[in-house]
CSV table of C-alpha atoms in Angstrom, one decimal:
chain,number,residue,atom,x,y,z
A,17,UNK,CA,-124.8,-52.7,4.7
A,18,UNK,CA,-123.0,-50.2,2.4
A,19,UNK,CA,-123.9,-50.1,-1.2
A,20,UNK,CA,-121.6,-50.2,-4.3
A,21,UNK,CA,-121.0,-46.4,-4.3
A,22,UNK,CA,-119.9,-46.3,-0.6
A,23,UNK,CA,-117.6,-49.3,-1.1
A,24,UNK,CA,-116.0,-47.7,-4.2
A,25,UNK,CA,-115.5,-44.4,-2.5
A,26,UNK,CA,-113.9,-46.0,0.6
A,27,UNK,CA,-111.5,-47.9,-1.7
A,28,UNK,CA,-110.7,-44.7,-3.6
A,29,UNK,CA,-109.7,-43.0,-0.4
A,30,UNK,CA,-107.6,-46.0,0.7
A,31,UNK,CA,-105.7,-45.9,-2.6
A,32,UNK,CA,-105.1,-42.2,-2.4
A,33,UNK,CA,-103.8,-42.6,1.1
A,34,UNK,CA,-101.3,-45.2,-0.2
A,35,UNK,CA,-100.2,-42.8,-3.0
A,36,UNK,CA,-99.8,-40.0,-0.6
A,37,UNK,CA,-97.6,-42.2,1.6
A,38,UNK,CA,-95.4,-42.8,-1.5
A,39,UNK,CA,-95.2,-39.1,-2.2
A,40,UNK,CA,-94.2,-38.3,1.4
A,41,UNK,CA,-91.3,-40.7,1.1
A,42,UNK,CA,-90.2,-38.7,-2.0
A,43,UNK,CA,-91.1,-40.9,-4.9
A,44,UNK,CA,-93.9,-41.7,-7.4
A,45,UNK,CA,-93.6,-45.0,-9.1
A,46,UNK,CA,-90.0,-44.5,-10.1
A,47,UNK,CA,-88.1,-47.0,-8.1
A,48,UNK,CA,-85.4,-48.9,-10.0
A,49,UNK,CA,-86.1,-52.3,-8.5
A,50,UNK,CA,-89.7,-52.3,-9.7
A,51,UNK,CA,-90.4,-54.5,-12.7
A,52,UNK,CA,-91.8,-52.4,-15.5
A,53,UNK,CA,-93.6,-55.3,-17.1
A,54,UNK,CA,-95.7,-55.9,-14.0
A,55,UNK,CA,-96.8,-52.3,-14.1
A,56,UNK,CA,-98.8,-52.9,-17.3
A,57,UNK,CA,-101.8,-54.7,-15.7
A,58,UNK,CA,-103.8,-56.7,-18.3
A,59,UNK,CA,-106.3,-59.5,-18.3
A,60,UNK,CA,-105.0,-62.5,-20.4
A,61,UNK,CA,-108.4,-64.1,-20.4
A,62,UNK,CA,-110.6,-61.2,-21.6
A,63,UNK,CA,-107.8,-59.4,-23.4
A,64,UNK,CA,-108.6,-56.2,-21.5
A,65,UNK,CA,-106.0,-53.7,-20.4
A,66,UNK,CA,-106.9,-52.0,-17.2
A,67,UNK,CA,-107.2,-48.3,-17.5
A,68,UNK,CA,-107.2,-45.1,-15.5
A,69,UNK,CA,-107.8,-45.4,-11.8
A,70,UNK,CA,-108.0,-49.2,-12.0
A,71,UNK,CA,-104.6,-49.2,-13.7
A,72,UNK,CA,-103.1,-47.1,-10.9
A,73,UNK,CA,-104.7,-49.2,-8.3
A,74,UNK,CA,-103.2,-52.4,-9.7
A,75,UNK,CA,-99.9,-50.8,-10.1
A,76,UNK,CA,-100.0,-49.8,-6.4
A,77,UNK,CA,-100.7,-53.4,-5.5
A,78,UNK,CA,-97.7,-54.6,-7.5
A,79,UNK,CA,-95.5,-52.2,-5.6
A,80,UNK,CA,-97.0,-53.2,-2.2
A,81,UNK,CA,-96.9,-56.9,-2.7
A,82,UNK,CA,-93.9,-57.2,-5.0
A,83,UNK,CA,-95.7,-59.1,-7.8
A,84,UNK,CA,-93.7,-59.7,-11.0
A,85,UNK,CA,-96.7,-60.8,-13.1
A,86,UNK,CA,-98.8,-58.2,-14.9
A,87,UNK,CA,-101.9,-60.5,-15.3
A,88,UNK,CA,-105.1,-59.9,-13.4
A,89,UNK,CA,-108.5,-61.5,-13.7
A,90,UNK,CA,-111.6,-62.3,-11.6
A,91,UNK,CA,-111.9,-65.6,-9.7
A,92,UNK,CA,-114.7,-66.6,-12.0
A,93,UNK,CA,-112.6,-66.1,-15.1
A,94,UNK,CA,-109.8,-68.2,-13.6
A,95,UNK,CA,-112.2,-70.9,-12.6
A,96,UNK,CA,-113.7,-71.1,-16.1
A,97,UNK,CA,-110.2,-72.1,-17.2
A,98,UNK,CA,-109.8,-74.6,-14.4
A,99,UNK,CA,-107.7,-72.5,-12.0
A,100,UNK,CA,-108.5,-71.5,-8.5
A,101,UNK,CA,-107.4,-68.8,-6.0
A,102,UNK,CA,-104.9,-69.9,-3.3
A,103,UNK,CA,-106.4,-70.1,0.1
A,104,UNK,CA,-106.1,-66.9,2.2
A,105,UNK,CA,-105.6,-64.6,-0.9
A,106,UNK,CA,-107.6,-61.4,-1.2
A,107,UNK,CA,-108.7,-59.7,-4.4
A,108,UNK,CA,-108.3,-56.1,-5.4
A,109,UNK,CA,-111.4,-54.0,-6.0
A,110,UNK,CA,-111.7,-52.4,-9.4
A,111,UNK,CA,-114.6,-50.1,-10.3
A,112,UNK,CA,-116.9,-49.8,-13.3
A,113,UNK,CA,-119.0,-46.8,-14.1
A,114,UNK,CA,-122.0,-47.0,-16.4
A,115,UNK,CA,-123.0,-43.8,-18.1
A,116,UNK,CA,-125.6,-45.0,-20.7
A,117,UNK,CA,-128.1,-47.7,-21.4
A,118,UNK,CA,-130.1,-49.2,-24.2
A,119,UNK,CA,-133.7,-48.0,-24.4
A,120,UNK,CA,-136.5,-49.6,-26.4
A,121,UNK,CA,-138.2,-47.2,-28.8
A,122,UNK,CA,-140.8,-47.6,-31.5
A,123,UNK,CA,-140.4,-46.1,-34.9
A,124,UNK,CA,-143.2,-44.5,-36.9
A,125,UNK,CA,-144.2,-47.9,-38.2
A,126,UNK,CA,-144.4,-49.4,-34.7
A,127,UNK,CA,-141.3,-51.5,-35.0
A,128,UNK,CA,-139.2,-51.8,-31.8
A,129,UNK,CA,-135.6,-50.6,-32.0
A,130,UNK,CA,-133.0,-49.7,-29.4
A,131,UNK,CA,-131.2,-46.5,-28.9
A,132,UNK,CA,-128.4,-45.4,-26.6
A,133,UNK,CA,-129.4,-42.9,-24.0
A,134,UNK,CA,-127.3,-41.1,-21.3
A,135,UNK,CA,-128.2,-41.8,-17.7
A,136,UNK,CA,-129.2,-38.9,-15.5
A,137,UNK,CA,-126.8,-40.3,-12.9
A,138,UNK,CA,-124.0,-42.8,-13.6
A,139,UNK,CA,-124.3,-46.2,-12.0
A,140,UNK,CA,-121.3,-47.7,-10.3
A,141,UNK,CA,-120.5,-51.4,-9.9
A,142,UNK,CA,-117.3,-53.1,-8.8
A,143,UNK,CA,-115.5,-56.4,-9.2
A,144,UNK,CA,-112.4,-58.0,-7.7
A,145,UNK,CA,-109.4,-59.2,-9.5
A,146,UNK,CA,-106.5,-61.4,-8.5
A,147,UNK,CA,-102.9,-61.4,-9.7
A,148,UNK,CA,-101.8,-64.5,-11.5
A,149,UNK,CA,-99.3,-65.2,-8.6
A,150,UNK,CA,-102.3,-65.6,-6.3
A,151,UNK,CA,-103.6,-68.5,-8.4
A,152,UNK,CA,-102.8,-72.1,-7.8
A,153,UNK,CA,-100.7,-73.7,-10.6
A,154,UNK,CA,-101.3,-70.8,-13.0
A,155,UNK,CA,-98.9,-70.9,-16.0
A,156,UNK,CA,-95.9,-68.6,-15.4
A,157,UNK,CA,-95.5,-65.3,-17.2
A,158,UNK,CA,-93.0,-65.5,-20.1
A,159,UNK,CA,-90.4,-62.8,-19.5
A,160,UNK,CA,-89.4,-62.9,-23.1
A,161,UNK,CA,-92.7,-61.2,-24.0
A,162,UNK,CA,-91.4,-57.9,-22.8
A,163,UNK,CA,-87.9,-57.5,-24.1
A,164,UNK,CA,-85.8,-54.5,-23.0
A,165,UNK,CA,-86.0,-51.7,-25.6
A,166,UNK,CA,-83.0,-49.8,-26.9
A,167,UNK,CA,-83.6,-46.6,-25.0
A,168,UNK,CA,-81.8,-44.4,-27.5
A,169,UNK,CA,-83.9,-45.6,-30.3
A,170,UNK,CA,-87.2,-45.2,-28.3
A,171,UNK,CA,-86.3,-41.6,-27.4
A,172,UNK,CA,-85.5,-40.7,-31.0
A,173,UNK,CA,-88.8,-42.2,-32.1
A,174,UNK,CA,-90.7,-40.4,-29.4
A,175,UNK,CA,-89.3,-37.1,-30.6
A,176,UNK,CA,-90.0,-38.0,-34.2
A,177,UNK,CA,-93.7,-38.5,-33.4
A,178,UNK,CA,-94.1,-35.3,-31.4
A,179,UNK,CA,-97.0,-33.1,-32.5
A,180,UNK,CA,-95.0,-29.9,-31.7
A,181,UNK,CA,-91.3,-28.8,-32.2
A,182,UNK,CA,-88.8,-29.9,-29.5
A,183,UNK,CA,-85.8,-27.8,-28.8
A,184,UNK,CA,-82.8,-29.1,-26.8
A,185,UNK,CA,-80.7,-26.1,-25.6
A,186,UNK,CA,-78.2,-25.3,-22.9
A,187,UNK,CA,-80.5,-24.2,-20.1
A,188,UNK,CA,-81.4,-25.3,-16.6
A,189,UNK,CA,-85.1,-26.1,-17.0
A,190,UNK,CA,-87.6,-27.9,-19.1
A,191,UNK,CA,-91.1,-26.7,-20.1
A,192,UNK,CA,-93.9,-26.7,-22.6
A,193,UNK,CA,-95.0,-23.3,-23.9
A,194,UNK,CA,-98.7,-23.3,-24.7
A,195,UNK,CA,-98.5,-19.9,-26.5
A,196,UNK,CA,-95.8,-21.2,-28.8
A,197,UNK,CA,-96.8,-24.8,-28.8
A,198,UNK,CA,-93.2,-25.8,-28.4
A,199,UNK,CA,-91.2,-27.9,-25.9
A,200,UNK,CA,-87.8,-26.7,-24.5
A,201,UNK,CA,-85.4,-29.2,-22.8
A,202,UNK,CA,-81.9,-29.0,-21.5
A,203,UNK,CA,-79.2,-30.7,-23.5
A,204,UNK,CA,-79.1,-34.4,-23.2
A,205,UNK,CA,-75.6,-34.2,-21.7
A,206,UNK,CA,-77.1,-32.3,-18.8
A,207,UNK,CA,-79.2,-35.3,-17.7
A,208,UNK,CA,-78.0,-38.1,-15.4
A,209,UNK,CA,-78.7,-40.6,-18.2
A,210,UNK,CA,-80.8,-41.2,-21.3
A,211,UNK,CA,-83.6,-42.7,-19.2
A,212,UNK,CA,-83.9,-39.5,-17.2
A,213,UNK,CA,-84.0,-37.5,-20.4
A,214,UNK,CA,-86.8,-39.7,-21.7
A,215,UNK,CA,-88.8,-39.3,-18.4
A,216,UNK,CA,-88.6,-35.5,-18.7
A,217,UNK,CA,-89.4,-35.5,-22.4
A,218,UNK,CA,-92.6,-37.6,-21.9
A,219,UNK,CA,-93.7,-35.3,-19.0
A,220,UNK,CA,-93.5,-32.3,-21.3
A,221,UNK,CA,-95.1,-34.1,-24.2
A,222,UNK,CA,-98.0,-34.9,-21.8
A,223,UNK,CA,-98.4,-31.2,-21.2
A,224,UNK,CA,-98.4,-30.7,-25.0
A,225,UNK,CA,-101.4,-33.0,-25.4
A,226,UNK,CA,-103.5,-30.4,-23.4
A,227,UNK,CA,-103.5,-27.9,-26.2
A,228,UNK,CA,-106.9,-26.7,-27.5
A,229,UNK,CA,-106.3,-28.5,-30.8
A,230,UNK,CA,-105.6,-31.8,-29.0
A,231,UNK,CA,-107.2,-32.9,-25.7
A,232,UNK,CA,-108.2,-29.3,-24.8
A,233,UNK,CA,-107.3,-29.3,-21.1
A,234,UNK,CA,-107.3,-26.1,-19.0
A,235,UNK,CA,-103.8,-25.0,-18.1
A,236,UNK,CA,-103.9,-23.3,-14.8
A,237,UNK,CA,-102.1,-20.7,-12.8
A,238,UNK,CA,-98.6,-20.0,-11.5
A,239,UNK,CA,-96.4,-22.6,-9.8
A,240,UNK,CA,-97.9,-23.7,-6.5
A,241,UNK,CA,-101.5,-22.9,-7.4
A,242,UNK,CA,-104.1,-25.6,-7.4
A,243,UNK,CA,-104.7,-25.4,-11.2
A,244,UNK,CA,-100.9,-25.8,-11.8
A,245,UNK,CA,-100.7,-28.8,-9.4
A,246,UNK,CA,-103.7,-30.5,-11.2
A,247,UNK,CA,-102.1,-30.2,-14.6
A,248,UNK,CA,-98.7,-31.4,-13.3
A,249,UNK,CA,-100.3,-34.4,-11.7
A,250,UNK,CA,-102.0,-35.3,-15.0
A,251,UNK,CA,-98.8,-34.9,-16.9
A,252,UNK,CA,-96.9,-37.0,-14.4
A,253,UNK,CA,-99.4,-39.9,-14.4
A,254,UNK,CA,-99.8,-39.7,-18.2
A,255,UNK,CA,-96.0,-39.9,-18.6
A,256,UNK,CA,-95.9,-42.8,-16.2
A,257,UNK,CA,-98.5,-44.8,-18.2
A,258,UNK,CA,-96.6,-44.0,-21.5
A,259,UNK,CA,-93.3,-45.1,-20.0
A,260,UNK,CA,-94.7,-48.5,-19.0
A,261,UNK,CA,-96.4,-48.9,-22.4
A,262,UNK,CA,-93.2,-48.0,-24.3
A,263,UNK,CA,-91.0,-50.2,-22.1
A,264,UNK,CA,-89.0,-47.3,-20.7
A,265,UNK,CA,-87.3,-48.1,-17.3
A,266,UNK,CA,-88.8,-46.3,-14.3
A,267,UNK,CA,-85.6,-45.5,-12.6
A,268,UNK,CA,-84.9,-42.2,-14.4
A,269,UNK,CA,-85.0,-38.8,-12.6
A,270,UNK,CA,-86.5,-35.6,-13.8
A,271,UNK,CA,-84.0,-32.9,-14.5
A,272,UNK,CA,-85.7,-30.6,-12.0
A,273,UNK,CA,-86.2,-31.4,-8.3
A,274,UNK,CA,-89.7,-32.9,-7.9
A,275,UNK,CA,-90.0,-32.5,-4.1
A,276,UNK,CA,-92.0,-29.3,-4.6
A,277,UNK,CA,-94.2,-30.9,-7.1
A,278,UNK,CA,-94.9,-33.9,-4.8
A,279,UNK,CA,-95.9,-31.5,-2.0
A,280,UNK,CA,-98.3,-29.7,-4.3
A,281,UNK,CA,-99.9,-32.9,-5.6
A,282,UNK,CA,-100.4,-34.1,-2.0
A,283,UNK,CA,-102.4,-30.9,-1.2
A,284,UNK,CA,-104.6,-31.3,-4.2
A,285,UNK,CA,-105.5,-35.0,-3.8
A,286,UNK,CA,-105.7,-34.8,0.0
A,287,UNK,CA,-108.4,-32.2,-0.2
A,288,UNK,CA,-110.4,-34.2,-2.8
A,289,UNK,CA,-109.4,-37.8,-3.3
A,290,UNK,CA,-111.7,-38.0,-6.3
A,291,UNK,CA,-109.4,-35.5,-8.0
A,292,UNK,CA,-106.8,-38.3,-8.2
A,293,UNK,CA,-109.2,-40.4,-10.2
A,294,UNK,CA,-110.1,-37.6,-12.5
A,295,UNK,CA,-106.4,-37.1,-13.1
A,296,UNK,CA,-106.0,-40.8,-13.9
A,297,UNK,CA,-108.8,-40.6,-16.4
A,298,UNK,CA,-107.1,-37.6,-18.2
A,299,UNK,CA,-103.7,-39.3,-17.9
A,300,UNK,CA,-105.1,-42.3,-19.8
A,301,UNK,CA,-106.2,-40.0,-22.6
A,302,UNK,CA,-102.7,-38.5,-22.6
A,303,UNK,CA,-101.0,-41.9,-22.8
A,304,UNK,CA,-103.4,-43.1,-25.5
A,305,UNK,CA,-102.5,-40.2,-27.7
A,306,UNK,CA,-98.8,-40.4,-27.2
A,307,UNK,CA,-98.6,-44.2,-27.6
A,308,UNK,CA,-101.0,-44.1,-30.6
A,309,UNK,CA,-98.7,-41.5,-32.3
A,310,UNK,CA,-95.8,-43.9,-31.7
A,311,UNK,CA,-97.7,-47.0,-32.8
A,312,UNK,CA,-98.8,-45.4,-36.1
A,313,UNK,CA,-95.2,-45.0,-37.2
A,314,UNK,CA,-93.2,-47.6,-35.3
A,315,UNK,CA,-93.8,-51.1,-33.9
A,316,UNK,CA,-94.3,-51.1,-30.2
A,317,UNK,CA,-91.5,-52.7,-28.1
A,318,UNK,CA,-93.7,-55.2,-26.4
A,319,UNK,CA,-96.0,-58.2,-27.2
A,320,UNK,CA,-99.5,-58.6,-26.0
A,321,UNK,CA,-100.2,-61.2,-23.4
A,322,UNK,CA,-101.5,-64.5,-24.8
A,323,UNK,CA,-104.7,-66.3,-23.6
A,324,UNK,CA,-104.2,-69.0,-21.0
A,325,UNK,CA,-105.2,-72.5,-22.1
A,326,UNK,CA,-108.0,-74.4,-20.3
A,327,UNK,CA,-106.7,-77.1,-18.0
A,328,UNK,CA,-107.7,-80.6,-18.8
A,329,UNK,CA,-108.3,-81.6,-15.2
A,330,UNK,CA,-109.5,-78.9,-12.9
A,331,UNK,CA,-109.4,-79.5,-9.1
A,332,UNK,CA,-112.9,-80.6,-8.3
A,333,UNK,CA,-113.2,-79.9,-4.6
A,334,UNK,CA,-111.9,-76.4,-4.4
A,335,UNK,CA,-114.5,-73.7,-4.9
A,336,UNK,CA,-113.6,-70.4,-6.6
A,337,UNK,CA,-113.7,-67.3,-4.5
A,338,UNK,CA,-116.9,-65.4,-5.0
A,339,UNK,CA,-116.6,-61.9,-6.5
A,340,UNK,CA,-119.0,-58.9,-6.8
A,341,UNK,CA,-119.5,-58.2,-10.5
A,342,UNK,CA,-123.1,-56.9,-10.7
A,343,UNK,CA,-124.6,-53.5,-10.1
A,344,UNK,CA,-125.9,-53.2,-6.5
């Protein structure tokens, strides 16, 4: 019987295969018909927002199954509130890595205390979550919790909270210059619409976060190289996370053709599917920084999900679906 590590690795490969399938069709989470609110997976019971690879995994499930609800929780969490998974529904595996533990130590007086120590090898566990639409009689998601933002206002505020100068000039390309620590964009009138301008802006701001004075990522190589593709993948996922957190529609298009980028990303993650999860982890740091800069100065254009109340009369005969939540 496979252990937790083998199960998690198999699920990682399956997710990357799904993402590669999207890329081969010419898109990466930018379809107009996808509901942006559902792409902010959160747990209304634990107040947790899913991060990194788990976030991308749940976003992919939203796309695959057409869910409109952003709420995910374990069967146990639902059952504690008196709700149960519908028959025939399957959960989505999320992974958890443990890098440290509490160790008992004695001080010079013989008193026992605890200190945090790093594990020589991280331990992996997993659990399964279900979308609220998979739960019997679960309260519906209030659409008014995620009002549509004024895109012009959001774009101006994003620019205002940038950590480097942004220049809009008449040119046919967009880029971040690490040596100058400046962003250069075409004129807004050159974009299809304001949403497309926002999408390109956030992509370049994601690159900006990699400067040594910020998140200190290694910028790599010329266009087409592996190092270049890795940084582009991080910037694109980081921009995607930021778009959903700031409420920007996903239907925008980059100013430049991304077919070449998609092909380069495929080659990187196809050779090493764990690279996709490393990119997701870095992308979460990118998004956290950009959203934090925005939040410090402006109120975010969305409300947090509220906790679901306990039902007075839970169904007595239906058993909750069992989930794996412990280290194996």
